[in-house]
Amino acid sequence: MTGFQAAGSGGAGLQGDVGLLSPVSASPLVTALTGDRAVLAAILAVEAGWAAVLEQHDLAPSGSAAVVAHAADASRYDLADIARRAQGGGNPVIPLLADLRTQVKALDGAGVGANGVGAQRAVHTSLTSQDVLDTALMLVARNTVAALLADVKGTTAALARLAEQHADTLCVGRSLTQHSLPFTFGLRAAQWFQGLAAAARRLEALELPVQFGGAAGTLAAGTVLTSGSGTDPFALSDALAAQLGLAAAPAPWHTNRLAVTSLGDAVAAVVDALGKIAADVLFLSRPEVAEVAEPRAPGRGVSSAMPQKQNPVLSVLVRSAALQAPGLAAQLHLAAATFNDERPDGAWHTEWPALRHLLALALGAAGHLRELAEGLQVLPEGMRRNLDLSGPLLLSEGVSAAVAPLLSAAGAGADGKQQLQAVVDKTLEAPAAEQAAVYRRLLRDAVPADRLSDDRLEELLDPASYLGQAAEISRRILAVFADFAGPSTSTASTEPDGNGDSRG
């Protein structure tokens, strides 16, 4: 398999876009994997891989692959010049190919590989620009997705630890911005984990195919090339896929863009999951909420005007990516829906920046959220304080289920639920500081002690007694995605099967 290592972003001096207005993705890793030089290196890797395939099938002179591989060194090429010249043909493959042929001719004449092997005949033979660029972008995506998944798995491992460590840490659940029921921070972390692990598993399973169709997707030139050789264009396509480490494609897909839209959707789904976590942390870290805090680092979270502020900047950056990713995925679908004819006249060109920007945002956001998850400060005292704001009213659902039948059985006019609603309404008329006591007193007055003991009433008003299956839900989530939970979690004892049962 041809080794494709994305190149770095270059040294000092004149540079292109370095992310000044996109801090979420301004990192050396993101630049190395998704920047212009990474795309250039991928295009050259495709050309070198194709030369190797042709030589392997005796369709290019012996020694050609070595010459082309030597010429396919991204540092030999002027990115800015190629970008300018790309305007002449509408894509960067055309000017790069001219420069590659010049390099191959010079190296061939200089005796690289075998003297005078005629390696130029191995360059781009029977390919078209779209074959090369589509395949190159799949290489860029493959490398970026690998790095993205590494960060995601670091994040999910951290979230799994939080879920286990805080399985019994009480907090308040919120519905439509209002307090709803008692909850646990462990379940909240487990739900974060589930959303991210499910999206990452989908991305991990995605196949990134090679592209080979020739000028109009009929493999006509490839058919001529392989005539009488004992092979065929489909075998060459499969060999190129193996050479580059991509999935084989049963047919060309020049205008069938499911490979691109599926990739975009899967990456966007990961960013969605990252954004959900960031949105929660942004709310939970507000001073008036103070249930979690981002990890501190020198120079992070500072304000240019207010020295007392500690901004949750990791979550801010991740949220900025989450707000952009859906639009980029939608752009890929818009392009796919307008791929006219057998080769498109502009829709294809809109894919390139959208896909690359989406990959860059996802990789940048994943790195920031990993740091956030691994260093998240959990503040149980703040959670308990907020839980107590609603007092025993937070248990009204459970109280109703247990007490309404007792009131209805007593036959005191209105049914039990109506009587309990009256108790809640009366309680809410009291000052907030007095509501807990008022609710207890009204409940005690409404239900005789011989039907509801004091101990049972206190049990009903204990938030820890009304958590439903929170612990089991967390356990099942971690078990289903055990491959994303990391080595420190204990989820292997039982696992839910497809019918919702547990297996020992």
Tab-separated table of N, CA, C and O in Angstrom, residues 333-439:
chain	number	residue	atom	x	y	z
A	333	HIS	N	-25.254	18.109	-0.012
A	333	HIS	CA	-26.492	17.575	-0.590
A	333	HIS	C	-26.976	18.445	-1.750
A	333	HIS	O	-27.464	17.923	-2.764
A	334	LEU	N	-26.861	19.746	-1.601
A	334	LEU	CA	-27.256	20.644	-2.685
A	334	LEU	C	-26.425	20.365	-3.930
A	334	LEU	O	-26.950	20.310	-5.049
A	335	ALA	N	-25.140	20.174	-3.736
A	335	ALA	CA	-24.269	19.854	-4.871
A	335	ALA	C	-24.682	18.526	-5.498
A	335	ALA	O	-24.810	18.407	-6.721
A	336	ALA	N	-24.915	17.511	-4.655
A	336	ALA	CA	-25.267	16.184	-5.168
A	336	ALA	C	-26.548	16.218	-5.984
A	336	ALA	O	-26.694	15.489	-6.974
A	337	ALA	N	-27.484	17.058	-5.565
A	337	ALA	CA	-28.767	17.138	-6.260
A	337	ALA	C	-28.677	17.870	-7.582
A	337	ALA	O	-29.614	17.809	-8.391
A	338	THR	N	-27.575	18.548	-7.840
A	338	THR	CA	-27.437	19.341	-9.070
A	338	THR	C	-26.232	18.904	-9.900
A	338	THR	O	-25.709	19.673	-10.696
A	339	PHE	N	-25.793	17.649	-9.703
A	339	PHE	CA	-24.706	17.096	-10.515
A	339	PHE	C	-25.283	16.705	-11.888
A	339	PHE	O	-25.690	15.568	-12.095
A	340	ASN	N	-25.298	17.644	-12.817
A	340	ASN	CA	-25.918	17.397	-14.113
A	340	ASN	C	-24.998	16.623	-15.049
A	340	ASN	O	-23.783	16.548	-14.855
A	341	ASP	N	-25.597	16.040	-16.058
A	341	ASP	CA	-24.881	15.329	-17.119
A	341	ASP	C	-24.028	14.186	-16.535
A	341	ASP	O	-24.334	13.629	-15.501
A	342	GLU	N	-22.968	13.835	-17.262
A	342	GLU	CA	-22.072	12.766	-16.795
A	342	GLU	C	-20.876	13.304	-16.035
A	342	GLU	O	-20.182	12.562	-15.352
A	343	ARG	N	-20.602	14.588	-16.174
A	343	ARG	CA	-19.615	15.301	-15.371
A	343	ARG	C	-20.207	16.690	-15.139
A	343	ARG	O	-20.660	17.332	-16.086
A	344	PRO	N	-20.232	17.191	-13.932
A	344	PRO	CA	-20.971	18.409	-13.605
A	344	PRO	C	-20.195	19.685	-13.936
A	344	PRO	O	-18.985	19.671	-14.136
A	345	ASP	N	-20.923	20.781	-13.949
A	345	ASP	CA	-20.348	22.054	-14.361
A	345	ASP	C	-20.367	23.090	-13.245
A	345	ASP	O	-20.749	24.230	-13.449
A	346	GLY	N	-19.973	22.724	-12.061
A	346	GLY	CA	-19.907	23.673	-10.951
A	346	GLY	C	-20.307	23.067	-9.625
A	346	GLY	O	-19.759	23.420	-8.583
A	347	ALA	N	-21.266	22.155	-9.655
A	347	ALA	CA	-21.699	21.520	-8.410
A	347	ALA	C	-20.537	20.761	-7.759
A	347	ALA	O	-20.352	20.816	-6.536
A	348	TRP	N	-19.768	20.067	-8.581
A	348	TRP	CA	-18.607	19.323	-8.056
A	348	TRP	C	-17.636	20.267	-7.371
A	348	TRP	O	-17.129	19.983	-6.287
A	349	HIS	N	-17.438	21.421	-7.965
A	349	HIS	CA	-16.477	22.377	-7.434
A	349	HIS	C	-16.893	22.923	-6.067
A	349	HIS	O	-16.042	23.314	-5.258
A	350	THR	N	-18.208	22.967	-5.805
A	350	THR	CA	-18.661	23.464	-4.504
A	350	THR	C	-18.476	22.438	-3.396
A	350	THR	O	-18.506	22.792	-2.216
A	351	GLU	N	-18.318	21.189	-3.777
A	351	GLU	CA	-18.079	20.142	-2.767
A	351	GLU	C	-16.745	20.328	-2.052
A	351	GLU	O	-16.655	20.108	-0.843
A	352	TRP	N	-15.717	20.665	-2.807
A	352	TRP	CA	-14.363	20.628	-2.252
A	352	TRP	C	-14.218	21.478	-1.002
A	352	TRP	O	-13.809	20.956	0.051
A	353	PRO	N	-14.537	22.794	-1.063
A	353	PRO	CA	-14.351	23.597	0.148
A	353	PRO	C	-15.317	23.205	1.258
A	353	PRO	O	-14.963	23.274	2.440
A	354	ALA	N	-16.544	22.797	0.892
A	354	ALA	CA	-17.515	22.430	1.928
A	354	ALA	C	-17.046	21.198	2.697
A	354	ALA	O	-17.082	21.162	3.934
A	355	LEU	N	-16.598	20.183	1.973
A	355	LEU	CA	-16.147	18.957	2.627
A	355	LEU	C	-14.909	19.212	3.463
A	355	LEU	O	-14.804	18.753	4.615
A	356	ARG	N	-13.958	19.939	2.894
A	356	ARG	CA	-12.723	20.183	3.634
A	356	ARG	C	-12.978	21.023	4.888
A	356	ARG	O	-12.426	20.742	5.954
A	357	HIS	N	-13.826	22.041	4.781
A	357	HIS	CA	-14.130	22.872	5.943
A	357	HIS	C	-14.851	22.054	7.010
A	357	HIS	O	-14.572	22.196	8.206
A	358	LEU	N	-15.755	21.182	6.594
A	358	LEU	CA	-16.467	20.330	7.540
A	358	LEU	C	-15.495	19.411	8.279
A	358	LEU	O	-15.579	19.253	9.507
A	359	LEU	N	-14.578	18.805	7.552
A	359	LEU	CA	-13.586	17.938	8.188
A	359	LEU	C	-12.712	18.718	9.166
A	359	LEU	O	-12.415	18.251	10.276
A	360	ALA	N	-12.308	19.918	8.772
A	360	ALA	CA	-11.463	20.748	9.638
A	360	ALA	C	-12.196	21.150	10.909
A	360	ALA	O	-11.646	21.082	12.016
A	361	LEU	N	-13.446	21.575	10.768
A	361	LEU	CA	-14.233	21.958	11.950
A	361	LEU	C	-14.415	20.776	12.892
A	361	LEU	O	-14.292	20.913	14.117
A	362	ALA	N	-14.723	19.616	12.328
A	362	ALA	CA	-14.961	18.434	13.161
A	362	ALA	C	-13.708	18.042	13.925
A	362	ALA	O	-13.771	17.748	15.129
A	363	LEU	N	-12.571	18.029	13.239
A	363	LEU	CA	-11.325	17.642	13.901
A	363	LEU	C	-10.946	18.650	14.972
A	363	LEU	O	-10.553	18.278	16.088
A	364	GLY	N	-11.075	19.932	14.664
A	364	GLY	CA	-10.767	20.943	15.669
A	364	GLY	C	-11.682	20.848	16.872
A	364	GLY	O	-11.232	20.876	18.025
A	365	ALA	N	-12.986	20.714	16.634
A	365	ALA	CA	-13.948	20.636	17.728
A	365	ALA	C	-13.727	19.392	18.578
A	365	ALA	O	-13.845	19.445	19.809
A	366	ALA	N	-13.404	18.284	17.941
A	366	ALA	CA	-13.182	17.043	18.692
A	366	ALA	C	-12.002	17.176	19.652
A	366	ALA	O	-12.053	16.665	20.781
A	367	GLY	N	-10.955	17.845	19.205
A	367	GLY	CA	-9.809	18.044	20.093
A	367	GLY	C	-10.145	18.911	21.291
A	367	GLY	O	-9.746	18.612	22.429
A	368	HIS	N	-10.912	19.976	21.061
A	368	HIS	CA	-11.298	20.861	22.167
A	368	HIS	C	-12.225	20.140	23.143
A	368	HIS	O	-12.083	20.282	24.363
A	369	LEU	N	-13.158	19.356	22.619
A	369	LEU	CA	-14.091	18.689	23.531
A	369	LEU	C	-13.407	17.574	24.306
A	369	LEU	O	-13.764	17.308	25.462
A	370	ARG	N	-12.424	16.946	23.717
A	370	ARG	CA	-11.676	15.936	24.470
A	370	ARG	C	-11.004	16.574	25.675
A	370	ARG	O	-11.063	16.034	26.792
A	371	GLU	N	-10.372	17.709	25.454
A	371	GLU	CA	-9.736	18.400	26.581
A	371	GLU	C	-10.769	18.793	27.634
A	371	GLU	O	-10.528	18.680	28.842
A	372	LEU	N	-11.927	19.235	27.166
A	372	LEU	CA	-12.999	19.610	28.085
A	372	LEU	C	-13.470	18.417	28.906
A	372	LEU	O	-13.582	18.490	30.144
A	373	ALA	N	-13.742	17.300	28.240
A	373	ALA	CA	-14.271	16.131	28.943
A	373	ALA	C	-13.255	15.553	29.917
A	373	ALA	O	-13.612	15.137	31.029
A	374	GLU	N	-12.002	15.524	29.505
A	374	GLU	CA	-10.979	14.930	30.371
A	374	GLU	C	-10.681	15.790	31.594
A	374	GLU	O	-10.197	15.277	32.603
A	375	GLY	N	-10.985	17.094	31.515
A	375	GLY	CA	-10.690	17.963	32.647
A	375	GLY	C	-11.908	18.613	33.273
A	375	GLY	O	-11.766	19.525	34.095
A	376	LEU	N	-13.114	18.162	32.911
A	376	LEU	CA	-14.338	18.800	33.395
A	376	LEU	C	-14.414	18.757	34.921
A	376	LEU	O	-14.243	17.713	35.542
A	377	GLN	N	-14.672	19.914	35.512
A	377	GLN	CA	-14.866	19.989	36.957
A	377	GLN	C	-16.356	19.832	37.260
A	377	GLN	O	-17.178	20.613	36.808
A	378	VAL	N	-16.690	18.808	38.033
A	378	VAL	CA	-18.072	18.540	38.417
A	378	VAL	C	-18.295	19.089	39.819
A	378	VAL	O	-17.504	18.827	40.730
A	379	LEU	N	-19.375	19.837	39.994
A	379	LEU	CA	-19.636	20.541	41.256
A	379	LEU	C	-20.937	20.035	41.880
A	379	LEU	O	-22.007	20.635	41.706
A	380	PRO	N	-20.881	18.925	42.641
A	380	PRO	CA	-22.098	18.331	43.201
A	380	PRO	C	-22.865	19.270	44.134
A	380	PRO	O	-24.096	19.206	44.200
A	381	GLU	N	-22.139	20.151	44.832
A	381	GLU	CA	-22.839	21.055	45.750
A	381	GLU	C	-23.736	22.030	44.992
A	381	GLU	O	-24.837	22.379	45.435
A	382	GLY	N	-23.271	22.477	43.814
A	382	GLY	CA	-24.107	23.331	42.989
A	382	GLY	C	-25.317	22.576	42.461
A	382	GLY	O	-26.425	23.128	42.366
A	383	MET	N	-25.109	21.318	42.107
A	383	MET	CA	-26.226	20.504	41.625
A	383	MET	C	-27.284	20.327	42.712
A	383	MET	O	-28.486	20.427	42.445
A	384	ARG	N	-26.833	20.080	43.944
A	384	ARG	CA	-27.786	19.896	45.030
A	384	ARG	C	-28.513	21.210	45.337
A	384	ARG	O	-29.728	21.206	45.601
A	385	ARG	N	-27.791	22.315	45.274
A	385	ARG	CA	-28.427	23.609	45.529
A	385	ARG	C	-29.545	23.873	44.528
A	385	ARG	O	-30.652	24.301	44.886
A	386	ASN	N	-29.284	23.594	43.254
A	386	ASN	CA	-30.300	23.814	42.226
A	386	ASN	C	-31.451	22.824	42.342
A	386	ASN	O	-32.611	23.167	42.091
A	387	LEU	N	-31.123	21.597	42.727
A	387	LEU	CA	-32.165	20.597	42.947
A	387	LEU	C	-33.129	21.045	44.035
A	387	LEU	O	-34.351	20.876	43.935
A	388	ASP	N	-32.586	21.652	45.074
A	388	ASP	CA	-33.400	22.073	46.215
A	388	ASP	C	-34.240	23.320	45.926
A	388	ASP	O	-35.131	23.654	46.707
A	389	LEU	N	-33.947	24.021	44.814
A	389	LEU	CA	-34.735	25.211	44.502
A	389	LEU	C	-36.214	24.884	44.328
A	389	LEU	O	-37.087	25.647	44.749
A	390	SER	N	-36.499	23.757	43.709
A	390	SER	CA	-37.892	23.358	43.525
A	390	SER	C	-38.439	22.624	44.733
A	390	SER	O	-39.662	22.446	44.835
A	391	GLY	N	-37.546	22.190	45.607
A	391	GLY	CA	-37.997	21.521	46.817
A	391	GLY	C	-38.816	20.281	46.495
A	391	GLY	O	-38.685	19.669	45.429
A	392	PRO	N	-39.714	19.915	47.398
A	392	PRO	CA	-40.497	18.688	47.198
A	392	PRO	C	-41.480	18.761	46.039
A	392	PRO	O	-41.990	17.728	45.602
A	393	LEU	N	-41.768	19.966	45.541
A	393	LEU	CA	-42.636	20.053	44.363
A	393	LEU	C	-42.067	19.274	43.181
A	393	LEU	O	-42.804	18.857	42.293
A	394	LEU	N	-40.736	19.125	43.144
A	394	LEU	CA	-40.099	18.375	42.068
A	394	LEU	C	-40.565	16.924	42.053
A	394	LEU	O	-40.464	16.244	41.043
A	395	LEU	N	-41.103	16.456	43.189
A	395	LEU	CA	-41.548	15.065	43.301
A	395	LEU	C	-43.037	14.917	43.047
A	395	LEU	O	-43.622	13.849	43.307
A	396	SER	N	-43.698	15.947	42.530
A	396	SER	CA	-45.156	15.928	42.390
A	396	SER	C	-45.654	14.768	41.533
A	396	SER	O	-46.714	14.197	41.805
A	397	GLU	N	-44.908	14.424	40.477
A	397	GLU	CA	-45.343	13.319	39.632
A	397	GLU	C	-45.405	12.019	40.427
A	397	GLU	O	-46.399	11.281	40.383
A	398	GLY	N	-44.327	11.734	41.174
A	398	GLY	CA	-44.292	10.513	41.976
A	398	GLY	C	-45.317	10.528	43.099
A	398	GLY	O	-45.947	9.508	43.405
A	399	VAL	N	-45.463	11.693	43.715
A	399	VAL	CA	-46.459	11.823	44.782
A	399	VAL	C	-47.855	11.551	44.234
A	399	VAL	O	-48.672	10.844	44.845
A	400	SER	N	-48.145	12.100	43.068
A	400	SER	CA	-49.458	11.902	42.466
A	400	SER	C	-49.726	10.426	42.202
A	400	SER	O	-50.822	9.927	42.476
A	401	ALA	N	-48.709	9.726	41.662
A	401	ALA	CA	-48.907	8.306	41.363
A	401	ALA	C	-49.191	7.494	42.619
A	401	ALA	O	-49.995	6.551	42.599
A	402	ALA	N	-48.576	7.876	43.739
A	402	ALA	CA	-48.736	7.108	44.972
A	402	ALA	C	-49.936	7.549	45.799
A	402	ALA	O	-50.609	6.731	46.438
A	403	VAL	N	-50.217	8.852	45.808
A	403	VAL	CA	-51.213	9.401	46.734
A	403	VAL	C	-52.591	9.570	46.102
A	403	VAL	O	-53.614	9.419	46.791
A	404	ALA	N	-52.665	9.881	44.802
A	404	ALA	CA	-53.968	10.104	44.167
A	404	ALA	C	-54.923	8.939	44.364
A	404	ALA	O	-56.105	9.155	44.684
A	405	PRO	N	-54.470	7.685	44.213
A	405	PRO	CA	-55.408	6.579	44.453
A	405	PRO	C	-55.931	6.549	45.889
A	405	PRO	O	-57.084	6.171	46.127
A	406	LEU	N	-55.092	6.964	46.855
A	406	LEU	CA	-55.537	6.969	48.255
A	406	LEU	C	-56.633	8.005	48.455
A	406	LEU	O	-57.621	7.760	49.163
A	407	LEU	N	-56.474	9.167	47.825
A	407	LEU	CA	-57.479	10.217	47.955
A	407	LEU	C	-58.767	9.837	47.243
A	407	LEU	O	-59.877	10.099	47.740
A	408	SER	N	-58.637	9.221	46.084
A	408	SER	CA	-59.837	8.804	45.354
A	408	SER	C	-60.604	7.750	46.129
A	408	SER	O	-61.838	7.764	46.183
A	409	ALA	N	-59.860	6.850	46.774
A	409	ALA	CA	-60.508	5.786	47.556
A	409	ALA	C	-61.234	6.346	48.763
A	409	ALA	O	-62.229	5.776	49.230
A	410	ALA	N	-60.746	7.505	49.263
A	410	ALA	CA	-61.384	8.102	50.436
A	410	ALA	C	-62.715	8.747	50.083
A	410	ALA	O	-63.514	9.072	50.977
A	411	GLY	N	-62.964	8.960	48.783
A	411	GLY	CA	-64.235	9.500	48.339
A	411	GLY	C	-64.523	10.886	48.834
A	411	GLY	O	-65.646	11.176	49.265
A	412	ALA	N	-63.507	11.785	48.734
A	412	ALA	CA	-63.670	13.140	49.267
A	412	ALA	C	-64.069	14.124	48.167
A	412	ALA	O	-63.497	15.202	48.043
A	413	GLY	N	-65.026	13.781	47.374
A	413	GLY	CA	-65.485	14.713	46.337
A	413	GLY	C	-64.658	14.590	45.074
A	413	GLY	O	-64.795	13.621	44.340
A	414	ALA	N	-63.831	15.585	44.811
A	414	ALA	CA	-62.991	15.589	43.610
A	414	ALA	C	-62.081	14.367	43.612
A	414	ALA	O	-61.707	13.844	44.669
A	415	ASP	N	-61.694	13.931	42.376
A	415	ASP	CA	-60.806	12.775	42.343
A	415	ASP	C	-59.424	13.142	42.879
A	415	ASP	O	-59.099	14.320	43.070
A	416	GLY	N	-58.607	12.097	43.106
A	416	GLY	CA	-57.323	12.301	43.764
A	416	GLY	C	-56.406	13.249	43.032
A	416	GLY	O	-55.745	14.102	43.642
A	417	LYS	N	-56.343	13.143	41.689
A	417	LYS	CA	-55.449	14.017	40.921
A	417	LYS	C	-55.867	15.475	41.031
A	417	LYS	O	-55.023	16.367	41.137
A	418	GLN	N	-57.171	15.704	41.016
A	418	GLN	CA	-57.640	17.082	41.148
A	418	GLN	C	-57.308	17.660	42.522
A	418	GLN	O	-56.919	18.829	42.646
A	419	GLN	N	-57.435	16.832	43.549
A	419	GLN	CA	-57.101	17.291	44.895
A	419	GLN	C	-55.614	17.625	45.001
A	419	GLN	O	-55.242	18.639	45.615
A	420	LEU	N	-54.773	16.787	44.408
A	420	LEU	CA	-53.330	17.043	44.471
A	420	LEU	C	-52.951	18.273	43.647
A	420	LEU	O	-52.039	19.012	44.017
A	421	GLN	N	-53.651	18.485	42.531
A	421	GLN	CA	-53.381	19.694	41.761
A	421	GLN	C	-53.728	20.940	42.568
A	421	GLN	O	-53.012	21.949	42.518
A	422	ALA	N	-54.792	20.840	43.340
A	422	ALA	CA	-55.158	21.959	44.211
A	422	ALA	C	-54.094	22.204	45.266
A	422	ALA	O	-53.790	23.360	45.627
A	423	VAL	N	-53.484	21.107	45.787
A	423	VAL	CA	-52.403	21.237	46.757
A	423	VAL	C	-51.207	21.962	46.123
A	423	VAL	O	-50.611	22.864	46.724
A	424	VAL	N	-50.862	21.573	44.886
A	424	VAL	CA	-49.739	22.213	44.206
A	424	VAL	C	-50.045	23.678	43.944
A	424	VAL	O	-49.202	24.567	44.179
A	425	ASP	N	-51.250	23.968	43.467
A	425	ASP	CA	-51.611	25.355	43.185
A	425	ASP	C	-51.545	26.209	44.442
A	425	ASP	O	-51.046	27.353	44.408
A	426	LYS	N	-52.032	25.675	45.546
A	426	LYS	CA	-51.996	26.413	46.810
A	426	LYS	C	-50.555	26.638	47.257
A	426	LYS	O	-50.200	27.714	47.760
A	427	THR	N	-49.721	25.633	47.074
A	427	THR	CA	-48.312	25.754	47.460
A	427	THR	C	-47.624	26.860	46.675
A	427	THR	O	-46.839	27.647	47.212
A	428	LEU	N	-47.913	26.941	45.396
A	428	LEU	CA	-47.259	27.938	44.543
A	428	LEU	C	-47.681	29.358	44.887
A	428	LEU	O	-47.007	30.309	44.486
A	429	GLU	N	-48.761	29.518	45.611
A	429	GLU	CA	-49.163	30.841	46.050
A	429	GLU	C	-48.310	31.350	47.209
A	429	GLU	O	-48.266	32.561	47.464
A	430	ALA	N	-47.633	30.433	47.885
A	430	ALA	CA	-46.801	30.802	49.023
A	430	ALA	C	-45.480	31.370	48.546
A	430	ALA	O	-45.035	31.102	47.420
A	431	PRO	N	-44.786	32.176	49.390
A	431	PRO	CA	-43.440	32.637	49.049
A	431	PRO	C	-42.521	31.448	48.779
A	431	PRO	O	-42.660	30.390	49.395
A	432	ALA	N	-41.578	31.617	47.864
A	432	ALA	CA	-40.707	30.514	47.459
A	432	ALA	C	-40.009	29.861	48.642
A	432	ALA	O	-39.879	28.627	48.699
A	433	ALA	N	-39.565	30.674	49.609
A	433	ALA	CA	-38.837	30.123	50.752
A	433	ALA	C	-39.722	29.253	51.630
A	433	ALA	O	-39.218	28.427	52.402
A	434	GLU	N	-41.026	29.402	51.520
A	434	GLU	CA	-41.945	28.661	52.385
A	434	GLU	C	-42.617	27.496	51.674
A	434	GLU	O	-43.358	26.723	52.296
A	435	GLN	N	-42.396	27.349	50.385
A	435	GLN	CA	-43.163	26.377	49.615
A	435	GLN	C	-42.935	24.937	50.051
A	435	GLN	O	-43.872	24.127	50.075
A	436	ALA	N	-41.692	24.592	50.398
A	436	ALA	CA	-41.418	23.215	50.813
A	436	ALA	C	-42.253	22.851	52.040
A	436	ALA	O	-42.900	21.785	52.078
A	437	ALA	N	-42.256	23.741	53.036
A	437	ALA	CA	-43.021	23.460	54.258
A	437	ALA	C	-44.511	23.445	53.977
A	437	ALA	O	-45.261	22.600	54.515
A	438	VAL	N	-44.982	24.362	53.149
A	438	VAL	CA	-46.406	24.427	52.832
A	438	VAL	C	-46.854	23.159	52.108
A	438	VAL	O	-47.914	22.590	52.414
A	439	TYR	N	-46.050	22.706	51.169
A	439	TYR	CA	-46.400	21.495	50.409
A	439	TYR	C	-46.504	20.287	51.329
A	439	TYR	O	-47.465	19.514	51.245
